[in-house]
Coordinates of C-alpha atoms in Angstrom, one line a residue:
Chain A
M30 CA 16.6 -27.2 4.4
K31 CA 20.3 -26.1 3.1
V32 CA 20.3 -24.3 -0.2
Q33 CA 23.2 -23.4 -2.7
G34 CA 23.5 -21.5 -5.6
K35 CA 24.2 -18.4 -7.4
V36 CA 23.9 -14.9 -5.2
W37 CA 22.2 -12.2 -7.8
K38 CA 22.9 -8.9 -5.1
F39 CA 20.3 -5.7 -5.2
G40 CA 20.7 -3.1 -3.4
D41 CA 18.6 -1.0 -0.9
D42 CA 14.4 -0.9 -0.7
I43 CA 14.2 -2.7 -3.8
D44 CA 10.0 -1.9 -4.5
T45 CA 7.7 -4.2 -5.8
D46 CA 7.1 -2.1 -9.2
L47 CA 11.4 -3.3 -9.8
I48 CA 10.5 -6.4 -8.7
L49 CA 7.2 -6.8 -10.8
P50 CA 6.3 -3.7 -13.3
A51 CA 2.7 -3.3 -12.2
Q52 CA 1.6 -3.7 -15.8
Y53 CA 2.0 -7.0 -15.7
L54 CA -0.4 -7.6 -12.3
N55 CA -3.6 -9.2 -15.4
I56 CA -1.4 -12.1 -15.6
T57 CA -1.2 -15.0 -12.5
D58 CA 0.6 -17.9 -14.7
G59 CA 3.8 -18.2 -11.8
A60 CA 5.4 -19.7 -15.0
E61 CA 5.1 -16.8 -16.7
L62 CA 5.3 -14.3 -14.0
A63 CA 8.9 -15.3 -13.6
K64 CA 9.8 -14.7 -17.4
L65 CA 8.9 -10.6 -16.2
C66 CA 10.7 -11.1 -12.6
F67 CA 12.9 -7.5 -12.3
S68 CA 12.3 -6.7 -15.8
D69 CA 13.2 -3.3 -15.9
L70 CA 16.0 -3.5 -13.3
R71 CA 18.2 -6.3 -14.5
P72 CA 17.0 -8.2 -17.7
E73 CA 19.0 -10.9 -17.5
F74 CA 17.7 -12.5 -14.3
A75 CA 15.0 -14.0 -15.9
L76 CA 16.9 -15.7 -18.9
D77 CA 20.3 -16.4 -16.4
V78 CA 18.4 -17.8 -12.6
S79 CA 18.9 -21.5 -12.0
P80 CA 17.0 -23.1 -9.8
G81 CA 18.6 -23.1 -6.4
D82 CA 19.8 -19.7 -6.9
I83 CA 19.3 -17.1 -4.2
V84 CA 18.9 -13.2 -3.9
V85 CA 20.7 -11.4 -1.4
A86 CA 19.9 -7.8 -0.8
G87 CA 20.0 -4.3 1.1
K88 CA 17.6 -3.1 3.6
N89 CA 13.8 -2.8 3.0
F90 CA 12.9 -5.4 0.2
G91 CA 10.0 -5.6 -1.3
C92 CA 8.2 -2.3 -0.5
G93 CA 5.6 -0.8 -1.5
S94 CA 1.9 -2.5 -2.8
S95 CA 1.1 -5.8 -1.7
R96 CA 0.9 -7.9 -5.1
E97 CA 2.2 -11.7 -3.9
H98 CA 2.7 -11.5 -7.8
A99 CA 6.4 -9.9 -7.0
P100 CA 7.2 -12.7 -4.0
L101 CA 5.4 -15.5 -6.9
A102 CA 7.4 -14.2 -9.8
I103 CA 10.7 -14.5 -7.5
K104 CA 9.9 -18.3 -6.2
M105 CA 9.0 -19.8 -9.6
A106 CA 12.3 -18.3 -10.9
G107 CA 13.6 -20.7 -8.6
V108 CA 14.9 -18.8 -5.9
K109 CA 14.9 -21.1 -2.4
V110 CA 15.9 -18.2 -0.5
I111 CA 16.3 -14.4 -0.1
V112 CA 18.7 -12.6 2.6
A113 CA 18.3 -9.1 2.8
K114 CA 19.4 -6.7 6.1
S115 CA 15.1 -6.1 6.5
F116 CA 12.4 -6.8 4.4
A117 CA 9.2 -4.4 4.1
R118 CA 6.3 -6.2 6.0
I119 CA 3.6 -7.0 3.3
F120 CA 6.0 -8.7 1.4
Y121 CA 7.6 -11.1 4.4
R122 CA 4.1 -11.9 5.2
N123 CA 3.3 -13.1 1.5
A124 CA 6.5 -14.6 0.8
F125 CA 6.0 -16.8 3.8
N126 CA 2.8 -17.6 3.0
I127 CA 3.6 -18.7 -0.3
G128 CA 6.5 -20.6 0.8
L129 CA 9.4 -18.9 0.1
P130 CA 11.7 -18.4 2.9
L131 CA 13.2 -15.0 3.9
I132 CA 16.6 -14.5 6.4
E133 CA 17.7 -11.1 7.5
S134 CA 21.9 -11.0 8.4
E135 CA 23.6 -7.5 7.6
E136 CA 26.6 -9.1 7.6
A137 CA 26.1 -12.0 4.9
V138 CA 24.5 -9.3 2.6
E139 CA 28.1 -7.0 3.4
N140 CA 29.8 -9.9 2.3
L141 CA 28.2 -11.4 -0.4
S142 CA 28.7 -9.7 -3.7
D143 CA 26.6 -10.8 -7.0
G144 CA 28.1 -14.2 -8.7
D145 CA 29.6 -15.3 -5.4
T146 CA 28.5 -19.2 -4.9
A147 CA 27.1 -19.6 -1.7
I148 CA 25.1 -22.0 0.6
V149 CA 22.5 -21.7 3.1
D150 CA 21.4 -23.3 5.9
I151 CA 17.5 -21.6 6.0
A152 CA 16.3 -23.7 9.5
A153 CA 19.8 -22.9 11.3
G154 CA 20.0 -19.7 9.5
D155 CA 23.4 -19.8 9.2
I156 CA 25.4 -18.4 5.3
K157 CA 28.6 -19.2 3.9
K158 CA 30.1 -18.0 1.3
V159 CA 31.6 -21.4 -1.7
G160 CA 35.6 -20.5 -0.5
G161 CA 35.5 -18.1 1.9
N162 CA 35.9 -19.4 5.4
D163 CA 33.1 -17.0 7.3
I164 CA 30.0 -18.6 8.2
F165 CA 26.9 -15.4 8.8
H166 CA 24.5 -16.0 11.3
A167 CA 20.8 -15.0 10.4
K168 CA 18.6 -13.5 13.6
P169 CA 16.5 -16.9 13.6
I170 CA 13.1 -17.5 11.8
P171 CA 10.5 -17.4 14.2
E172 CA 9.0 -20.6 15.4
F173 CA 5.6 -19.0 13.9
M174 CA 6.9 -18.7 10.3
R175 CA 8.5 -21.9 10.6
E176 CA 5.4 -23.6 10.7
F177 CA 4.3 -22.6 7.5
I178 CA 8.0 -23.6 5.9
T179 CA 6.9 -26.9 7.2
A180 CA 3.7 -26.6 5.9
G181 CA 4.7 -24.8 2.4
G182 CA 3.2 -21.7 2.9
L183 CA -0.6 -20.4 5.0
V184 CA -3.0 -22.4 2.6
G185 CA -1.3 -25.6 4.4
Y186 CA -1.1 -24.5 7.9
I187 CA -4.4 -23.8 7.4
R188 CA -5.2 -27.1 6.1
N189 CA -3.2 -28.9 8.8
K190 CA -4.6 -27.0 11.7
K191 CA -7.8 -27.6 10.4
L192 CA -7.3 -31.2 10.3
K193 CA -5.9 -30.8 13.8
K194 CA -9.3 -29.3 14.6
G195 CA -11.3 -31.6 13.0
Chain B
M332 CA 0.4 0.2 31.5
G333 CA -1.9 1.4 29.4
M334 CA -2.4 0.4 25.1
T335 CA -2.4 2.8 22.5
I336 CA -5.4 2.7 20.0
T337 CA -3.5 0.6 17.8
E338 CA -3.2 -2.1 20.7
K339 CA -6.4 -2.0 22.1
I340 CA -8.6 -2.4 18.5
L341 CA -6.3 -5.9 18.4
A342 CA -6.9 -6.6 22.1
R343 CA -10.9 -6.2 21.7
H344 CA -11.0 -8.5 18.2
A345 CA -8.6 -10.8 19.5
G346 CA -10.6 -11.4 23.1
M347 CA -7.4 -10.4 25.0
E348 CA -7.7 -8.3 28.0
T349 CA -3.9 -6.7 26.5
V350 CA -1.4 -7.2 24.2
S351 CA 2.2 -5.8 23.9
P352 CA 4.2 -5.1 20.9
G353 CA 5.8 -8.3 19.7
E354 CA 2.7 -10.8 20.4
I355 CA 1.9 -12.5 17.9
I356 CA -1.8 -12.7 18.0
E357 CA -5.3 -14.2 15.6
V358 CA -8.0 -11.2 15.3
A359 CA -10.8 -11.6 14.3
V360 CA -11.5 -9.6 11.1
D361 CA -14.8 -6.8 10.5
C362 CA -14.2 -6.1 6.8
A363 CA -12.1 -8.0 4.0
F364 CA -11.5 -6.3 0.8
A365 CA -10.4 -7.1 -2.4
H366 CA -10.0 -5.6 -5.7
D367 CA -9.4 -6.8 -9.8
V368 CA -5.2 -7.3 -9.6
T369 CA -5.3 -9.2 -6.1
A370 CA -8.7 -11.0 -6.0
T371 CA -7.5 -13.3 -8.5
L372 CA -5.1 -14.7 -6.8
A373 CA -6.6 -14.8 -3.0
I374 CA -9.7 -16.3 -4.8
D375 CA -7.0 -19.5 -5.9
S376 CA -5.9 -19.4 -1.9
F377 CA -9.3 -19.7 -0.7
R378 CA -10.1 -22.6 -2.4
K379 CA -7.1 -24.5 -2.0
T380 CA -7.9 -23.9 2.1
G381 CA -10.4 -26.3 1.5
A382 CA -13.1 -24.0 2.6
H383 CA -16.1 -23.6 0.6
N384 CA -18.1 -20.2 2.2
I385 CA -16.5 -17.5 2.9
F386 CA -17.0 -16.2 6.6
D387 CA -19.6 -14.0 6.2
D388 CA -21.1 -12.1 2.8
E389 CA -21.2 -9.0 4.2
K390 CA -17.6 -8.8 5.4
V391 CA -16.4 -9.5 2.6
L392 CA -16.2 -6.4 -0.2
L393 CA -14.7 -7.3 -3.5
V394 CA -13.7 -3.6 -5.9
A395 CA -13.2 -3.8 -9.3
D396 CA -10.9 -0.7 -9.2
H397 CA -7.3 -1.4 -10.3
F398 CA -7.5 -2.0 -14.9
V399 CA -11.3 -1.1 -15.2
P400 CA -12.9 -0.7 -17.5
N401 CA -11.1 -3.6 -18.5
K402 CA -8.0 -2.4 -20.3
D403 CA -7.2 -5.8 -22.6
I404 CA -8.1 -9.4 -22.3
K405 CA -6.1 -9.9 -19.6
S406 CA -7.7 -8.2 -17.3
A407 CA -11.8 -8.8 -18.8
Q408 CA -10.8 -12.1 -17.7
Q409 CA -9.4 -11.7 -13.8
V410 CA -12.7 -9.1 -13.6
K411 CA -14.7 -12.0 -14.6
T412 CA -12.8 -14.6 -12.2
M413 CA -14.0 -11.7 -9.4
R414 CA -17.7 -11.1 -10.3
N415 CA -18.3 -15.2 -10.8
F416 CA -16.3 -15.7 -7.0
A417 CA -18.7 -13.0 -5.7
R418 CA -22.4 -14.5 -7.6
E419 CA -21.7 -18.1 -6.4
Q420 CA -20.2 -16.6 -2.6
G421 CA -23.3 -14.4 -2.6
V422 CA -20.9 -11.5 -2.0
K423 CA -22.9 -8.5 -1.2
Y424 CA -20.8 -5.8 -1.8
Y425 CA -19.6 -6.5 -5.1
F426 CA -18.9 -3.1 -7.2
E427 CA -18.1 -2.8 -10.8
G428 CA -19.0 -0.1 -13.6
G429 CA -20.4 2.8 -12.3
E430 CA -21.2 1.2 -9.1
A431 CA -17.3 1.1 -8.6
G432 CA -14.6 3.2 -7.7
I433 CA -11.2 3.2 -6.1
G434 CA -12.7 0.9 -3.2
H435 CA -10.4 3.1 -0.3
V436 CA -12.9 5.7 -1.1
I437 CA -15.5 4.3 -1.5
L438 CA -15.7 1.4 1.4
P439 CA -15.6 4.9 3.8
E440 CA -18.0 7.1 1.4
K441 CA -20.3 3.8 1.9
G442 CA -20.2 3.5 5.5
F443 CA -18.8 0.2 4.9
V444 CA -15.8 0.9 7.5
V445 CA -16.2 2.6 10.9
P446 CA -14.2 3.7 14.0
G447 CA -12.6 0.7 16.1
Q448 CA -13.0 -1.8 13.1
V449 CA -10.1 -4.5 12.4
I450 CA -10.0 -4.0 8.3
I451 CA -7.7 -6.3 5.9
G452 CA -7.3 -5.2 2.6
A453 CA -5.6 -6.9 -0.4
D454 CA -3.5 -3.7 -0.7
S455 CA -0.5 -1.6 0.8
H456 CA -3.2 1.3 1.1
T457 CA -5.8 -0.8 2.4
C458 CA -4.1 1.8 5.9
T459 CA -6.1 4.5 4.4
Y460 CA -9.2 3.2 7.1
G461 CA -6.8 4.2 9.9
A462 CA -8.0 8.4 9.8
L463 CA -10.8 6.4 10.9
G464 CA -9.6 5.4 14.0
A465 CA -9.7 1.9 12.6
F466 CA -6.6 -0.4 12.5
S467 CA -6.2 -1.4 8.6
T468 CA -3.7 -2.9 7.1
G469 CA -2.9 -4.2 3.7
V470 CA -1.8 -7.8 3.0
G471 CA -1.2 -10.3 0.3
S472 CA -3.3 -12.2 -1.4
T473 CA -2.6 -15.5 0.6
D474 CA -3.5 -13.4 3.3
L475 CA -6.9 -12.3 2.3
G476 CA -7.7 -16.0 0.7
A477 CA -7.5 -17.0 3.9
V478 CA -9.0 -14.2 5.9
M479 CA -12.0 -15.3 3.3
A480 CA -12.4 -18.5 4.7
T481 CA -11.6 -18.4 8.6
G482 CA -12.9 -14.2 9.2
E483 CA -9.8 -14.4 11.1
I484 CA -5.9 -13.5 10.4
W485 CA -2.8 -13.8 12.5
L486 CA -0.5 -10.4 12.9
K487 CA 1.9 -9.4 14.9
V488 CA 1.4 -6.5 17.4
P489 CA 3.0 -3.6 16.2
S490 CA 5.3 -1.0 18.3
S491 CA 3.4 2.2 17.9
I492 CA 5.7 5.4 17.3
R493 CA 3.2 8.7 18.0
F494 CA 3.7 11.8 15.5
E495 CA 2.4 15.0 17.3
Y496 CA 2.1 17.7 14.8
H497 CA 1.9 21.3 16.2
G498 CA 1.9 24.9 15.2
T499 CA -0.3 26.7 12.0
L500 CA -0.4 25.3 8.6
G501 CA 0.9 27.1 5.7
P502 CA -1.3 28.3 3.1
W503 CA -1.5 25.7 0.3
V504 CA 0.0 23.3 3.0
Q505 CA -1.6 19.9 3.0
G506 CA -2.1 16.3 4.3
K507 CA -0.3 15.2 2.0
D508 CA 2.5 17.8 2.6
L509 CA 2.6 16.5 6.1
I510 CA 2.6 13.4 5.4
L511 CA 5.3 14.0 2.6
Y512 CA 7.5 15.7 4.7
T513 CA 7.0 12.9 7.8
I514 CA 8.2 10.5 5.4
G515 CA 11.0 12.5 4.4
R516 CA 12.0 13.0 7.6
I517 CA 11.7 9.0 9.2
G518 CA 12.4 7.4 5.3
V519 CA 10.8 4.4 3.6
D520 CA 11.9 2.3 6.5
G521 CA 11.6 4.5 9.1
A522 CA 8.4 3.2 10.5
L523 CA 9.0 -0.2 9.5
Y524 CA 6.6 -3.0 10.9
N525 CA 5.0 -0.2 13.6
A526 CA 1.6 2.0 13.8
M527 CA 2.2 5.8 13.2
E528 CA -0.2 7.5 15.0
F529 CA -0.9 10.8 13.8
A530 CA -1.9 13.3 16.9
G531 CA -1.3 17.0 17.6
P532 CA -3.3 20.4 17.7
V533 CA -2.6 20.3 13.7
I534 CA -4.3 16.6 13.1
R535 CA -7.7 17.4 15.3
A536 CA -8.1 20.3 13.0
L537 CA -7.4 18.6 10.1
P538 CA -10.7 17.7 7.4
M539 CA -11.5 14.0 7.0
Y540 CA -10.1 13.9 3.1
Q541 CA -6.2 15.4 4.2
R542 CA -6.2 12.8 7.2
F543 CA -7.0 10.0 4.7
T544 CA -4.2 11.8 3.3
M545 CA -1.8 10.8 5.9
T546 CA -3.3 7.6 6.6
N547 CA -3.3 6.4 2.7
M548 CA 0.5 6.8 2.9
A549 CA 1.8 5.5 6.0
I550 CA 2.7 2.6 3.9
E551 CA 5.1 4.6 1.9
A552 CA 7.2 4.7 5.4
G553 CA 6.9 0.7 5.9
A554 CA 4.2 1.4 8.7
K555 CA 1.6 -1.9 8.9
N556 CA -0.8 1.1 10.0
G557 CA -1.8 4.7 10.5
I558 CA -4.5 5.7 12.7
I559 CA -6.2 9.1 13.7
E560 CA -8.1 8.8 16.5
P561 CA -11.8 9.4 16.5
D562 CA -13.2 12.8 17.2
E563 CA -15.9 14.6 16.5
I564 CA -15.0 15.5 12.8
T565 CA -14.7 11.8 12.3
L566 CA -18.0 10.7 14.4
A567 CA -19.8 13.3 12.1
Y568 CA -18.2 12.2 8.5
V569 CA -19.2 8.4 10.0
R570 CA -23.0 9.5 11.3
E571 CA -23.7 11.2 7.7
R572 CA -22.9 8.2 6.1
S573 CA -23.1 4.5 8.7
L574 CA -26.4 3.0 10.2
Q575 CA -23.3 0.5 12.1
E576 CA -22.4 0.3 15.3
F577 CA -18.9 0.8 16.2
T578 CA -17.2 1.5 19.3
V579 CA -14.4 4.5 19.7
E580 CA -11.0 3.7 21.0
V581 CA -8.4 6.0 22.0
S582 CA -4.8 5.7 23.7
D583 CA -4.6 5.9 27.1
P584 CA -2.2 8.9 28.3
D585 CA 0.4 6.1 30.2
A586 CA 0.7 3.7 26.7
H587 CA 3.9 3.4 25.5
Y588 CA 5.7 4.3 22.4
E589 CA 8.6 3.4 20.8
K590 CA 8.9 7.1 20.1
V591 CA 7.7 10.2 20.2
I592 CA 8.6 12.7 17.0
T593 CA 6.7 15.8 17.6
I594 CA 6.6 18.3 13.9
E595 CA 6.5 22.1 14.0
V596 CA 4.1 22.4 10.9
D597 CA 4.9 26.4 10.6
E598 CA 8.2 26.7 8.4
I599 CA 6.6 23.3 5.9
Q600 CA 6.0 24.5 2.5
P601 CA 4.1 22.4 0.0
Q602 CA 6.3 19.5 -0.6
V603 CA 7.5 17.3 -3.6
A604 CA 8.8 13.5 -3.9
V605 CA 11.5 13.5 -6.6
P606 CA 11.9 10.7 -8.5
H607 CA 12.2 7.5 -7.6
S608 CA 10.9 7.9 -3.3
P609 CA 8.3 8.7 -2.0
A610 CA 11.0 10.4 1.2
N611 CA 13.0 12.2 -1.0
V612 CA 11.3 15.3 -0.3
C613 CA 11.8 19.4 -1.1
P614 CA 9.7 22.2 -0.9
V615 CA 8.5 23.5 -3.9
A616 CA 10.5 26.5 -3.9
D617 CA 13.9 24.2 -4.2
V618 CA 12.8 21.7 -7.1
G619 CA 13.9 24.2 -10.2
H620 CA 12.9 24.4 -13.6
V621 CA 11.5 21.0 -14.1
E622 CA 9.5 20.8 -17.3
I623 CA 6.3 18.4 -17.1
D624 CA 4.2 16.6 -19.7
Q625 CA 1.5 15.0 -18.0
V626 CA -0.2 15.6 -14.6
F627 CA -2.8 13.1 -12.8
I628 CA -4.8 14.7 -10.5
G629 CA -6.8 11.3 -8.5
S630 CA -5.8 8.4 -6.4
C631 CA -6.7 6.9 -3.4
T632 CA -4.6 9.0 -2.3
N633 CA -5.8 12.6 -3.2
G634 CA -8.9 11.9 -5.5
W635 CA -11.8 13.0 -2.7
L636 CA -14.3 16.0 -4.4
E637 CA -12.3 18.2 -1.6
D638 CA -9.1 17.7 -3.6
L639 CA -10.9 18.3 -7.1
R640 CA -12.4 21.7 -5.3
N641 CA -8.8 22.3 -4.5
A642 CA -7.8 21.8 -7.7
A643 CA -10.6 23.7 -9.7
S644 CA -9.8 27.2 -7.3
I645 CA -6.8 26.8 -9.0
L646 CA -7.8 25.9 -12.9
R647 CA -10.6 28.0 -13.3
G648 CA -10.6 30.3 -16.0
R649 CA -7.3 29.5 -17.4
S650 CA -5.8 26.6 -19.7
T651 CA -2.7 24.4 -18.9
A652 CA 0.6 25.3 -20.6
R653 CA 0.9 24.1 -24.2
G654 CA 2.3 20.8 -24.5
V655 CA 0.9 19.5 -20.8
R656 CA -1.4 16.5 -20.4
L657 CA -3.5 16.9 -18.0
I658 CA -5.9 13.9 -16.3
V659 CA -8.5 14.3 -13.6
I660 CA -10.2 11.3 -12.1
P661 CA -12.7 11.7 -9.6
A662 CA -12.3 8.9 -7.1
S663 CA -15.9 7.4 -7.1
P664 CA -19.6 7.9 -8.8
W665 CA -21.1 10.5 -6.1
I666 CA -17.7 12.5 -6.6
Y667 CA -18.1 12.6 -10.2
K668 CA -21.4 13.5 -9.6
Q669 CA -20.9 15.9 -7.4
A670 CA -18.1 17.4 -9.3
I671 CA -20.3 18.2 -12.2
R672 CA -23.0 20.0 -9.8
E673 CA -20.3 22.2 -8.2
G674 CA -19.5 22.6 -11.8
L675 CA -16.1 21.6 -11.2
I676 CA -15.8 19.2 -14.3
E677 CA -16.7 22.1 -16.7
I678 CA -13.5 24.1 -15.1
F679 CA -11.7 21.3 -15.3
L680 CA -12.4 20.3 -19.3
N681 CA -11.8 23.9 -19.9
A682 CA -8.5 24.1 -18.4
G683 CA -8.2 21.2 -21.2
A684 CA -8.3 18.9 -18.8
V685 CA -8.5 14.6 -19.4
I686 CA -11.6 13.4 -17.3
G687 CA -11.3 10.0 -16.6
P688 CA -14.0 7.3 -15.2
P689 CA -13.3 7.1 -11.1
C690 CA -10.7 4.2 -11.0
C691 CA -7.0 4.0 -10.3
G692 CA -6.2 5.2 -13.6
P693 CA -2.4 6.1 -14.1
C694 CA -1.4 6.0 -10.3
L695 CA 0.2 2.8 -11.0
G696 CA 0.7 2.6 -14.5
G697 CA -1.9 0.0 -15.6
H698 CA -3.5 2.3 -18.2
M699 CA -5.3 5.4 -19.0
G700 CA -2.0 7.7 -19.1
I701 CA 0.8 6.0 -19.0
L702 CA 4.5 7.4 -20.1
A703 CA 7.0 7.3 -22.3
E704 CA 10.4 6.6 -22.3
G705 CA 12.0 10.3 -21.0
E706 CA 8.7 11.8 -19.9
R707 CA 7.5 13.2 -16.3
A708 CA 4.8 13.6 -14.4
V709 CA 3.5 15.7 -11.5
S710 CA 0.9 13.4 -9.8
T711 CA -1.4 13.2 -6.6
T712 CA -0.5 9.7 -5.8
N713 CA 1.2 8.1 -3.6
R714 CA 4.7 6.3 -5.1
N715 CA 7.4 7.6 -7.7
F716 CA 9.7 4.8 -8.2
V717 CA 11.6 3.6 -11.0
G718 CA 9.0 2.8 -13.8
R719 CA 5.7 3.5 -11.2
M720 CA 3.5 5.4 -14.2
G721 CA 5.1 3.5 -17.5
H722 CA 8.2 3.5 -19.4
P723 CA 11.4 3.1 -17.0
Q724 CA 13.2 6.2 -18.2
S725 CA 9.9 8.2 -16.8
E726 CA 10.0 10.1 -13.7
V727 CA 6.9 10.8 -10.9
Y728 CA 7.2 13.9 -9.2
L729 CA 4.5 13.3 -6.1
T730 CA 3.0 16.5 -4.8
N731 CA -0.7 17.8 -3.2
P732 CA -3.9 18.5 -5.7
V733 CA -3.1 22.7 -5.5
V734 CA 0.2 22.3 -6.7
A735 CA -0.3 19.4 -9.7
A736 CA -2.5 22.5 -10.9
A737 CA -0.5 24.9 -10.3
T738 CA 2.1 22.9 -12.0
A739 CA -0.3 22.2 -15.0
L740 CA -0.5 25.9 -15.9
L741 CA 2.9 27.3 -15.7
G742 CA 4.3 23.9 -17.5
K743 CA 6.8 23.3 -15.0
I744 CA 6.7 22.4 -11.3
G745 CA 5.9 25.2 -8.9
G746 CA 2.9 26.3 -6.9
P747 CA 0.2 28.8 -7.3
D748 CA 2.4 32.0 -5.6
E749 CA 4.0 31.4 -9.2
L750 CA 0.4 32.0 -11.2

């Protein structure tokens, strides 16, 4: 799967309170959550984000709470992939579980700037800046997680598994 | 080669002889937990899997603790969704209202969690129960929905880092200070994906409530779980509260660790995590003159009975500084009752505190003590991220309950020695 979109660049240790402040955890509707995504950090994000855009961040993206509202808000805002130097572990599970792929590449993060346009080949793990020549290679997504993406998330994966068993 | 306590528990629950770090395994879950904020999405996922019944009506525990008593209509709807689900599924252990406290405190207190178990909770601080020698980790709602449906979860076996604490603790230095110091040393991703195993003579001597504080904050270093091998202190705590049978696991002498970090505690002073990271720590004496608007004593980190006793020992016969709002929230109804019996609540009230009902309170800026723009709080909680307790331009400083109590009296950040 290839996506092309605008880069929204963030720094290190972006926590789930910055992605979606706790005061909104009484909301479960995805569209409503999308409007509140990064509201304290970058209020313009929710207004200007377009379907296919790419979030690019430093290390430990998504640290803090286990709230699935955080990756859900990003996904519902139209973001198709997050590229970071590293991810916090609960966020990593949550994102794949809801069918939002994450890829890790220090190089890509170093070389992409806010507002760039990038093309990401999620399956191959290749990241390219539009107008640039370099292709950055991400760590391959573990086989097990790829099954999640194909199935659209953990729920789909479990349903498929049951069907196979059944 | 031998295995760590974490590997042994995971191997047993995966039906395997041995497991190694990095391996992806499916494990049986002994206890699945969700609260009012995470249950709604988990219930959605549970239904989407096509399952009709939860895997075990005694192993799914639901506790309303975040936005309760319901702070607004949306929160009330969330609790209602969880309550209706509990009734529909015959969930035996559903807690709300006067029966509920903070999940991470009432689960050990009521004996639901015991050594050797695998516990999965839809809350990042589920790592708390590792203090009992259990494998315990936080997940999101979709994971929990799948656990409720299948009784299993996939996990990547974490590689372990062993933290050995040696020496003698100084005055007013507690589990909170040890874990803040440790996070300060390794950083907020210093144990990313790892098991943090806390060991050494200082841990062996640490009372249960301070051990819970330490494993509670393992997530603040990015860890998958925090864990402490069970000993006499653990077993005394568990036997007083639980009739469940359990298996005590300990690490093999030849177990493999990614790293062993030795920490000499003699020089460690009470710590303060200054905004906006739990790794941003310094000794309380080095903070400088920082005036405070609010002090919160409570939460799954430091809302235990002994924490209240420690705070009361500082506040007894004194009053909070003018302009400081002190909020004290006992973490469970049992703690609350005991605090009344012991006269602690009267000490807090006399000092000028507001007492909240057992719940997460202002820790996550949900309700019961939200900060305005520019306000500063000292809090015995676990996170001081931007906007954590309210306005994005407010500030949170994390300390142990004794320093928090002293700060409430001083009106500025300081330890009991300054009183």
